[in-house]
PDB file of C-alpha atoms in Angstrom:
ATOM      1  CA  UNK A 212       4.936 -24.474   2.177  1.00 63.00           C
ATOM      2  CA  UNK A 213       2.963 -22.281  -0.390  1.00 81.00           C
ATOM      3  CA  UNK A 214       3.827 -18.707  -1.099  1.00 92.00           C
ATOM      4  CA  UNK A 215       1.250 -16.382   0.195  1.00 95.00           C
ATOM      5  CA  UNK A 216       1.057 -14.005  -2.691  1.00 96.00           C
ATOM      6  CA  UNK A 217       0.351 -16.859  -5.083  1.00 97.00           C
ATOM      7  CA  UNK A 218      -3.163 -17.325  -3.293  1.00 97.00           C
ATOM      8  CA  UNK A 219      -4.917 -13.849  -3.833  1.00 98.00           C
ATOM      9  CA  UNK A 220      -8.264 -14.978  -2.567  1.00 97.00           C
ATOM     10  CA  UNK A 221      -6.942 -16.002   0.846  1.00 98.00           C
ATOM     11  CA  UNK A 222      -4.800 -12.744   1.045  1.00 98.00           C
ATOM     12  CA  UNK A 223      -7.928 -10.789   0.257  1.00 98.00           C
ATOM     13  CA  UNK A 224      -9.871 -12.512   3.070  1.00 98.00           C
ATOM     14  CA  UNK A 225      -6.975 -12.103   5.579  1.00 97.00           C
ATOM     15  CA  UNK A 226      -6.717  -8.300   5.170  1.00 96.00           C
ATOM     16  CA  UNK A 227     -10.574  -7.609   4.625  1.00 95.00           C
ATOM     17  CA  UNK A 228     -10.837  -5.823   8.091  1.00 92.00           C
ATOM     18  CA  UNK A 229     -10.374  -2.542   6.435  1.00 96.00           C
ATOM     19  CA  UNK A 230     -13.100   0.009   5.743  1.00 97.00           C
ATOM     20  CA  UNK A 231     -12.622   0.559   2.041  1.00 98.00           C
ATOM     21  CA  UNK A 232     -15.272   3.145   1.450  1.00 98.00           C
ATOM     22  CA  UNK A 233     -13.833   5.268   4.392  1.00 98.00           C
ATOM     23  CA  UNK A 234     -10.351   4.877   2.995  1.00 98.00           C
ATOM     24  CA  UNK A 235     -11.449   6.227  -0.323  1.00 98.00           C
ATOM     25  CA  UNK A 236     -13.159   9.044   1.483  1.00 98.00           C
ATOM     26  CA  UNK A 237      -9.805   9.960   2.797  1.00 98.00           C
ATOM     27  CA  UNK A 238      -8.340   9.770  -0.655  1.00 99.00           C
ATOM     28  CA  UNK A 239     -10.954  12.280  -1.813  1.00 99.00           C
ATOM     29  CA  UNK A 240     -10.395  14.542   1.126  1.00 98.00           C
ATOM     30  CA  UNK A 241      -6.746  14.680   0.149  1.00 98.00           C
ATOM     31  CA  UNK A 242      -7.603  15.516  -3.449  1.00 98.00           C
ATOM     32  CA  UNK A 243      -9.692  18.355  -2.310  1.00 98.00           C
ATOM     33  CA  UNK A 244      -7.300  19.860   0.195  1.00 98.00           C
ATOM     34  CA  UNK A 245      -3.937  19.215  -1.316  1.00 99.00           C
ATOM     35  CA  UNK A 246      -3.961  18.283  -4.954  1.00 99.00           C
ATOM     36  CA  UNK A 247      -3.166  21.038  -7.463  1.00 98.00           C
ATOM     37  CA  UNK A 248      -4.859  19.203 -10.386  1.00 98.00           C
ATOM     38  CA  UNK A 249      -8.285  17.444 -10.865  1.00 98.00           C
ATOM     39  CA  UNK A 250      -8.020  13.671 -10.167  1.00 98.00           C
ATOM     40  CA  UNK A 251      -9.514  11.356 -12.583  1.00 98.00           C
ATOM     41  CA  UNK A 252      -6.762   8.661 -12.783  1.00 98.00           C
ATOM     42  CA  UNK A 253      -5.177   6.782  -9.936  1.00 98.00           C
ATOM     43  CA  UNK A 254      -2.264   4.304  -9.683  1.00 99.00           C
ATOM     44  CA  UNK A 255      -1.915   1.777  -6.905  1.00 98.00           C
ATOM     45  CA  UNK A 256       1.813   0.572  -6.342  1.00 98.00           C
ATOM     46  CA  UNK A 257       2.031  -3.013  -5.213  1.00 98.00           C
ATOM     47  CA  UNK A 258      -1.701  -3.347  -5.999  1.00 98.00           C
ATOM     48  CA  UNK A 259      -2.029  -6.997  -5.048  1.00 98.00           C
ATOM     49  CA  UNK A 260      -5.802  -7.964  -4.985  1.00 98.00           C
ATOM     50  CA  UNK A 261      -6.757  -4.331  -5.810  1.00 98.00           C
ATOM     51  CA  UNK A 262      -9.063  -3.844  -2.745  1.00 98.00           C
ATOM     52  CA  UNK A 263      -9.918  -0.239  -3.630  1.00 98.00           C
ATOM     53  CA  UNK A 264     -10.654  -0.925  -7.382  1.00 98.00           C
ATOM     54  CA  UNK A 265     -14.527  -1.393  -7.040  1.00 98.00           C
ATOM     55  CA  UNK A 266     -15.078   1.629  -4.724  1.00 98.00           C
ATOM     56  CA  UNK A 267     -12.793   3.778  -7.061  1.00 98.00           C
ATOM     57  CA  UNK A 268     -14.606   2.643 -10.042  1.00 98.00           C
ATOM     58  CA  UNK A 269     -18.046   3.452  -8.580  1.00 98.00           C
ATOM     59  CA  UNK A 270     -16.778   6.909  -8.021  1.00 98.00           C
ATOM     60  CA  UNK A 271     -15.699   7.382 -11.656  1.00 98.00           C
ATOM     61  CA  UNK A 272     -11.872   6.898 -11.283  1.00 98.00           C
ATOM     62  CA  UNK A 273      -9.676   5.210 -13.919  1.00 98.00           C
ATOM     63  CA  UNK A 274      -7.459   2.739 -12.079  1.00 98.00           C
ATOM     64  CA  UNK A 275      -4.027   1.327 -12.873  1.00 98.00           C
ATOM     65  CA  UNK A 276      -2.719  -1.328 -10.718  1.00 98.00           C
ATOM     66  CA  UNK A 277       1.151  -2.250 -10.676  1.00 98.00           C
ATOM     67  CA  UNK A 278       2.419  -5.419  -9.160  1.00 98.00           C
ATOM     68  CA  UNK A 279       5.219  -8.109  -9.799  1.00 97.00           C
ATOM     69  CA  UNK A 280       3.034 -11.240  -8.944  1.00 97.00           C
ATOM     70  CA  UNK A 281       1.289 -12.655 -11.880  1.00 98.00           C
ATOM     71  CA  UNK A 282      -1.346 -14.489  -9.723  1.00 98.00           C
ATOM     72  CA  UNK A 283      -2.380 -11.132  -8.101  1.00 98.00           C
ATOM     73  CA  UNK A 284      -2.578  -9.379 -11.407  1.00 98.00           C
ATOM     74  CA  UNK A 285      -4.666 -12.099 -12.892  1.00 98.00           C
ATOM     75  CA  UNK A 286      -7.003 -12.052  -9.913  1.00 98.00           C
ATOM     76  CA  UNK A 287      -7.443  -8.378 -10.030  1.00 98.00           C
ATOM     77  CA  UNK A 288      -7.877  -8.256 -13.814  1.00 98.00           C
ATOM     78  CA  UNK A 289     -10.683 -10.752 -13.408  1.00 98.00           C
ATOM     79  CA  UNK A 290     -12.325  -8.641 -10.685  1.00 98.00           C
ATOM     80  CA  UNK A 291     -12.061  -5.530 -13.008  1.00 98.00           C
ATOM     81  CA  UNK A 292     -13.976  -7.508 -15.912  1.00 98.00           C
ATOM     82  CA  UNK A 293     -16.534  -8.793 -13.514  1.00 98.00           C
ATOM     83  CA  UNK A 294     -17.459  -5.248 -12.276  1.00 97.00           C
ATOM     84  CA  UNK A 295     -16.918  -3.581 -15.606  1.00 97.00           C
ATOM     85  CA  UNK A 296     -14.218  -1.087 -14.099  1.00 97.00           C
ATOM     86  CA  UNK A 297     -12.206   1.134 -16.216  1.00 94.00           C
ATOM     87  CA  UNK A 298      -8.784  -0.559 -15.134  1.00 98.00           C
ATOM     88  CA  UNK A 299      -5.415  -1.719 -16.486  1.00 98.00           C
ATOM     89  CA  UNK A 300      -2.872  -3.752 -14.861  1.00 98.00           C
ATOM     90  CA  UNK A 301       0.952  -3.748 -15.322  1.00 98.00           C
ATOM     91  CA  UNK A 302       3.595  -6.256 -14.230  1.00 98.00           C
ATOM     92  CA  UNK A 303       6.616  -4.297 -13.265  1.00 98.00           C
ATOM     93  CA  UNK A 304       9.127  -3.805 -10.370  1.00 98.00           C
ATOM     94  CA  UNK A 305       8.188  -0.819  -8.138  1.00 98.00           C
ATOM     95  CA  UNK A 306      11.906   0.247  -8.416  1.00 98.00           C
ATOM     96  CA  UNK A 307      11.866   0.748 -12.165  1.00 97.00           C
ATOM     97  CA  UNK A 308       8.697   1.579 -14.253  1.00 98.00           C
ATOM     98  CA  UNK A 309       6.961   4.369 -16.037  1.00 97.00           C
ATOM     99  CA  UNK A 310       3.222   4.866 -16.358  1.00 98.00           C
ATOM    100  CA  UNK A 311       2.180   6.516 -19.716  1.00 97.00           C
ATOM    101  CA  UNK A 312       0.380   8.755 -19.579  1.00 97.00           C
ATOM    102  CA  UNK A 313       1.093   9.853 -15.932  1.00 98.00           C
ATOM    103  CA  UNK A 314      -1.692   9.526 -13.396  1.00 98.00           C
ATOM    104  CA  UNK A 315      -3.264  12.322 -11.307  1.00 99.00           C
ATOM    105  CA  UNK A 316      -2.983  10.491  -8.057  1.00 99.00           C
ATOM    106  CA  UNK A 317      -0.774   7.465  -6.750  1.00 99.00           C
ATOM    107  CA  UNK A 318      -0.936   5.330  -3.571  1.00 99.00           C
ATOM    108  CA  UNK A 319       0.710   2.378  -1.763  1.00 98.00           C
ATOM    109  CA  UNK A 320      -0.893   0.462   1.044  1.00 98.00           C
ATOM    110  CA  UNK A 321       0.048  -1.317   4.179  1.00 95.00           C
ATOM    111  CA  UNK A 322       3.705  -0.578   4.227  1.00 95.00           C
ATOM    112  CA  UNK A 323       4.134  -2.274   0.632  1.00 96.00           C
ATOM    113  CA  UNK A 324       6.877   0.219  -0.373  1.00 97.00           C
ATOM    114  CA  UNK A 325       9.343  -2.739  -0.120  1.00 96.00           C
ATOM    115  CA  UNK A 326      12.617  -2.041  -1.741  1.00 97.00           C
ATOM    116  CA  UNK A 327      15.876  -3.915  -0.708  1.00 96.00           C
ATOM    117  CA  UNK A 328      18.301  -1.004  -0.601  1.00 97.00           C
ATOM    118  CA  UNK A 329      18.874   2.712  -1.206  1.00 97.00           C
ATOM    119  CA  UNK A 330      19.562   2.437  -4.829  1.00 98.00           C
ATOM    120  CA  UNK A 331      16.159   0.782  -5.287  1.00 98.00           C
ATOM    121  CA  UNK A 332      14.425   3.342  -3.205  1.00 98.00           C
ATOM    122  CA  UNK A 333      15.898   6.121  -5.337  1.00 98.00           C
ATOM    123  CA  UNK A 334      14.841   4.202  -8.290  1.00 98.00           C
ATOM    124  CA  UNK A 335      11.282   3.999  -6.976  1.00 98.00           C
ATOM    125  CA  UNK A 336      11.031   7.796  -6.548  1.00 98.00           C
ATOM    126  CA  UNK A 337      12.511   8.221 -10.056  1.00 98.00           C
ATOM    127  CA  UNK A 338       9.612   6.046 -11.336  1.00 98.00           C
ATOM    128  CA  UNK A 339       7.095   7.821  -9.242  1.00 98.00           C
ATOM    129  CA  UNK A 340       8.308  11.242 -10.525  1.00 98.00           C
ATOM    130  CA  UNK A 341       7.928  10.028 -14.086  1.00 98.00           C
ATOM    131  CA  UNK A 342       4.474   8.574 -13.515  1.00 98.00           C
ATOM    132  CA  UNK A 343       2.725  11.147 -11.543  1.00 98.00           C
ATOM    133  CA  UNK A 344       1.609  14.580 -13.076  1.00 98.00           C
ATOM    134  CA  UNK A 345       2.955  17.852 -11.698  1.00 98.00           C
ATOM    135  CA  UNK A 346       0.612  18.846  -8.851  1.00 99.00           C
ATOM    136  CA  UNK A 347      -0.576  15.449  -8.289  1.00 99.00           C
ATOM    137  CA  UNK A 348      -0.276  13.534  -4.951  1.00 99.00           C
ATOM    138  CA  UNK A 349       1.468  10.381  -3.746  1.00 99.00           C
ATOM    139  CA  UNK A 350      -0.122   8.857  -0.715  1.00 99.00           C
ATOM    140  CA  UNK A 351       1.851   6.319   1.420  1.00 98.00           C
ATOM    141  CA  UNK A 352       0.139   4.067   4.089  1.00 98.00           C
ATOM    142  CA  UNK A 353       2.349   2.866   6.848  1.00 96.00           C
ATOM    143  CA  UNK A 354       5.542   3.245   4.735  1.00 97.00           C
ATOM    144  CA  UNK A 355       7.545   5.725   6.985  1.00 96.00           C
ATOM    145  CA  UNK A 356       9.046   3.865   9.925  1.00 93.00           C
ATOM    146  CA  UNK A 357       7.680   5.543  13.134  1.00 88.00           C
ATOM    147  CA  UNK A 358       8.213   2.574  15.553  1.00 73.00           C
ATOM    148  CA  UNK A 359       4.512   1.961  15.330  1.00 56.00           C
ATOM    149  CA  UNK A 360       3.007  -1.485  15.628  1.00 53.00           C
ATOM    150  CA  UNK A 361       2.944  -4.035  18.459  1.00 49.00           C
ATOM    151  CA  UNK A 362       6.367  -5.294  19.901  1.00 53.00           C
ATOM    152  CA  UNK A 363       7.058  -8.695  18.481  1.00 65.00           C
ATOM    153  CA  UNK A 364       4.413  -8.324  15.707  1.00 88.00           C
ATOM    154  CA  UNK A 365       0.709  -8.631  15.373  1.00 93.00           C
ATOM    155  CA  UNK A 366      -1.967 -11.396  15.097  1.00 96.00           C
ATOM    156  CA  UNK A 367      -5.563 -11.365  14.065  1.00 97.00           C
ATOM    157  CA  UNK A 368      -8.312 -13.822  12.842  1.00 98.00           C
ATOM    158  CA  UNK A 369     -10.724 -13.331  10.025  1.00 97.00           C
ATOM    159  CA  UNK A 370     -13.766 -15.584   8.869  1.00 97.00           C
ATOM    160  CA  UNK A 371     -15.481 -15.141   5.509  1.00 96.00           C
ATOM    161  CA  UNK A 372     -17.552 -17.492   3.247  1.00 93.00           C
ATOM    162  CA  UNK A 373     -16.765 -20.243   5.864  1.00 96.00           C
ATOM    163  CA  UNK A 374     -13.026 -19.831   5.462  1.00 98.00           C
ATOM    164  CA  UNK A 375     -11.183 -19.144   8.721  1.00 98.00           C
ATOM    165  CA  UNK A 376      -7.720 -17.482   8.697  1.00 98.00           C
ATOM    166  CA  UNK A 377      -5.372 -16.632  11.422  1.00 98.00           C
ATOM    167  CA  UNK A 378      -2.915 -13.970  10.426  1.00 98.00           C
ATOM    168  CA  UNK A 379       0.402 -13.242  11.963  1.00 97.00           C
ATOM    169  CA  UNK A 380       3.026 -10.641  11.152  1.00 95.00           C
ATOM    170  CA  UNK A 381       6.500 -10.824  12.844  1.00 96.00           C
ATOM    171  CA  UNK A 382       9.170  -8.038  12.144  1.00 94.00           C
ATOM    172  CA  UNK A 383      12.777  -8.570  12.551  1.00 95.00           C
ATOM    173  CA  UNK A 384      15.773  -6.122  12.224  1.00 94.00           C
ATOM    174  CA  UNK A 385      18.409  -7.492   9.650  1.00 96.00           C
ATOM    175  CA  UNK A 386      21.051  -4.673   9.170  1.00 97.00           C
ATOM    176  CA  UNK A 387      20.828  -1.445  11.164  1.00 95.00           C
ATOM    177  CA  UNK A 388      23.537   0.197   8.994  1.00 97.00           C
ATOM    178  CA  UNK A 389      21.726  -0.632   5.759  1.00 96.00           C
ATOM    179  CA  UNK A 390      18.471   0.127   7.519  1.00 97.00           C
ATOM    180  CA  UNK A 391      16.901  -3.102   6.452  1.00 97.00           C
ATOM    181  CA  UNK A 392      14.235  -5.312   8.225  1.00 96.00           C
ATOM    182  CA  UNK A 393      12.590  -8.563   7.609  1.00 96.00           C
ATOM    183  CA  UNK A 394       8.868  -9.352   7.910  1.00 95.00           C
ATOM    184  CA  UNK A 395       7.289 -12.605   7.980  1.00 96.00           C
ATOM    185  CA  UNK A 396       3.657 -12.947   7.083  1.00 97.00           C
ATOM    186  CA  UNK A 397       1.879 -16.129   7.977  1.00 97.00           C
ATOM    187  CA  UNK A 398      -1.626 -17.252   7.166  1.00 98.00           C
ATOM    188  CA  UNK A 399      -3.112 -20.375   8.830  1.00 98.00           C
ATOM    189  CA  UNK A 400      -5.945 -21.298   6.667  1.00 98.00           C
ATOM    190  CA  UNK A 401      -9.071 -23.437   7.409  1.00 98.00           C
ATOM    191  CA  UNK A 402     -10.941 -23.710   4.127  1.00 98.00           C
ATOM    192  CA  UNK A 403     -13.943 -25.818   5.138  1.00 97.00           C
ATOM    193  CA  UNK A 404     -11.724 -28.276   6.897  1.00 97.00           C
ATOM    194  CA  UNK A 405      -8.801 -28.195   4.587  1.00 97.00           C
ATOM    195  CA  UNK A 406      -6.019 -26.747   6.756  1.00 97.00           C
ATOM    196  CA  UNK A 407      -2.757 -25.420   5.372  1.00 96.00           C
ATOM    197  CA  UNK A 408      -0.305 -22.558   5.939  1.00 97.00           C
ATOM    198  CA  UNK A 409       0.900 -19.805   3.602  1.00 98.00           C
ATOM    199  CA  UNK A 410       3.856 -17.538   4.195  1.00 97.00           C
ATOM    200  CA  UNK A 411       5.848 -14.733   2.809  1.00 96.00           C
ATOM    201  CA  UNK A 412       9.285 -13.392   3.894  1.00 95.00           C
ATOM    202  CA  UNK A 413      10.215  -9.883   2.736  1.00 93.00           C
ATOM    203  CA  UNK A 414      13.360  -7.647   3.327  1.00 94.00           C
ATOM    204  CA  UNK A 415      12.967  -4.087   3.002  1.00 96.00           C
ATOM    205  CA  UNK A 416      14.838  -0.858   3.232  1.00 97.00           C
ATOM    206  CA  UNK A 417      13.304   1.140   6.091  1.00 97.00           C
ATOM    207  CA  UNK A 418      12.643   4.944   5.823  1.00 97.00           C
ATOM    208  CA  UNK A 419      12.836   7.129   8.839  1.00 96.00           C
ATOM    209  CA  UNK A 420      10.880  10.378   9.172  1.00 97.00           C
ATOM    210  CA  UNK A 421      13.537  12.987   9.149  1.00 97.00           C
ATOM    211  CA  UNK A 422      15.520  11.100   6.507  1.00 98.00           C
ATOM    212  CA  UNK A 423      12.404  11.165   4.395  1.00 98.00           C
ATOM    213  CA  UNK A 424      12.086  14.905   4.602  1.00 98.00           C
ATOM    214  CA  UNK A 425      15.773  15.279   3.632  1.00 98.00           C
ATOM    215  CA  UNK A 426      15.362  12.964   0.689  1.00 98.00           C
ATOM    216  CA  UNK A 427      12.487  14.908  -0.633  1.00 98.00           C
ATOM    217  CA  UNK A 428      14.486  18.215  -0.295  1.00 98.00           C
ATOM    218  CA  UNK A 429      17.437  16.743  -1.901  1.00 98.00           C
ATOM    219  CA  UNK A 430      15.441  15.308  -4.866  1.00 98.00           C
ATOM    220  CA  UNK A 431      13.280  18.378  -5.504  1.00 98.00           C
ATOM    221  CA  UNK A 432      10.768  16.450  -7.531  1.00 98.00           C
ATOM    222  CA  UNK A 433       8.281  15.959  -4.698  1.00 98.00           C
ATOM    223  CA  UNK A 434       7.223  18.266  -1.849  1.00 98.00           C
ATOM    224  CA  UNK A 435       6.163  17.165   1.625  1.00 98.00           C
ATOM    225  CA  UNK A 436       2.372  17.916   2.429  1.00 98.00           C
ATOM    226  CA  UNK A 437       1.914  16.321   5.770  1.00 98.00           C
ATOM    227  CA  UNK A 438       1.612  12.979   7.810  1.00 98.00           C
ATOM    228  CA  UNK A 439      -1.176  11.998  10.114  1.00 98.00           C
ATOM    229  CA  UNK A 440      -2.058   9.322  12.509  1.00 97.00           C
ATOM    230  CA  UNK A 441      -4.570   6.452  11.961  1.00 96.00           C
ATOM    231  CA  UNK A 442      -5.931   7.857   8.475  1.00 98.00           C
ATOM    232  CA  UNK A 443      -7.311  10.851  10.324  1.00 98.00           C
ATOM    233  CA  UNK A 444      -6.373  14.260   8.708  1.00 98.00           C
ATOM    234  CA  UNK A 445      -7.404  15.976  11.940  1.00 97.00           C
ATOM    235  CA  UNK A 446      -4.630  14.129  13.733  1.00 96.00           C
ATOM    236  CA  UNK A 447      -1.065  15.331  12.494  1.00 97.00           C
ATOM    237  CA  UNK A 448       1.689  13.110  13.687  1.00 95.00           C
ATOM    238  CA  UNK A 449       3.644  14.142  16.689  1.00 90.00           C
ATOM    239  CA  UNK A 450       6.006  12.200  19.082  1.00 80.00           C
ATOM    240  CA  UNK A 451       3.443  12.440  21.995  1.00 80.00           C
ATOM    241  CA  UNK A 452       0.892  10.148  20.581  1.00 85.00           C
ATOM    242  CA  UNK A 453       0.470   6.429  20.166  1.00 90.00           C
ATOM    243  CA  UNK A 454       0.940   5.917  16.377  1.00 92.00           C
ATOM    244  CA  UNK A 455      -1.196   3.416  14.482  1.00 91.00           C
ATOM    245  CA  UNK A 456      -1.291   3.118  10.735  1.00 94.00           C
ATOM    246  CA  UNK A 457       0.191   6.504   9.925  1.00 97.00           C
ATOM    247  CA  UNK A 458      -0.265   8.043   6.422  1.00 98.00           C
ATOM    248  CA  UNK A 459       2.034  10.373   4.582  1.00 98.00           C
ATOM    249  CA  UNK A 460       1.127  12.584   1.575  1.00 99.00           C
ATOM    250  CA  UNK A 461       3.739  14.277  -0.818  1.00 99.00           C
ATOM    251  CA  UNK A 462       3.035  16.270  -4.078  1.00 99.00           C
ATOM    252  CA  UNK A 463       4.806  16.175  -7.375  1.00 98.00           C
ATOM    253  CA  UNK A 464       6.420  19.442  -8.088  1.00 98.00           C
TER     254      UNK A 464
END
């Protein structure tokens, strides 16, 4: 069975349900409200197919994408050339990298802050502290474990350019002491009658809300700005609401 991330086109279609211009609007609202520096350069951690690249380029931002998968980086690099974007792509592990010069804003999407253990988690924030300018923001989408999501996982279907894809995501606890969980992503693809399945299995170290606040306080290089429900800056997270795709913003000290 083929690996999911080696097929960027199908991955891009599978996650094309997002409203990218609206998401960039939320980025810019965060710039205006919370950033202490002007934002001209952005970094996407685990950039994959760089879905926000074109919209960010239209609005005048310089884009850097970081990922480990060579197929994704090649696909995104070709996209940047095609649209004439001011972009660069770096192959590196999110637990150990440095961006020079540091960027004004960084973000990670769809729970893609996937590190295997606490040491790697600390390495990631060491890397982010070195790669984001003081006063700049780090925006995390669905990376703090709030118990959100459908029990047993989620399934949806997408059709684009005559390609039909059924997507399923199944989470599973691995080690409650190490705070690790496993996620199985499956794409059942029908590409004009050619049918096949793509999968990816990832194990990550979960991050819980109060633990995250203590981590920031102990480190001292980022400060907590806030967290909100469903990409809505008018909906601060609370325990009384149904949580869907929460976002978290922290600021480099």
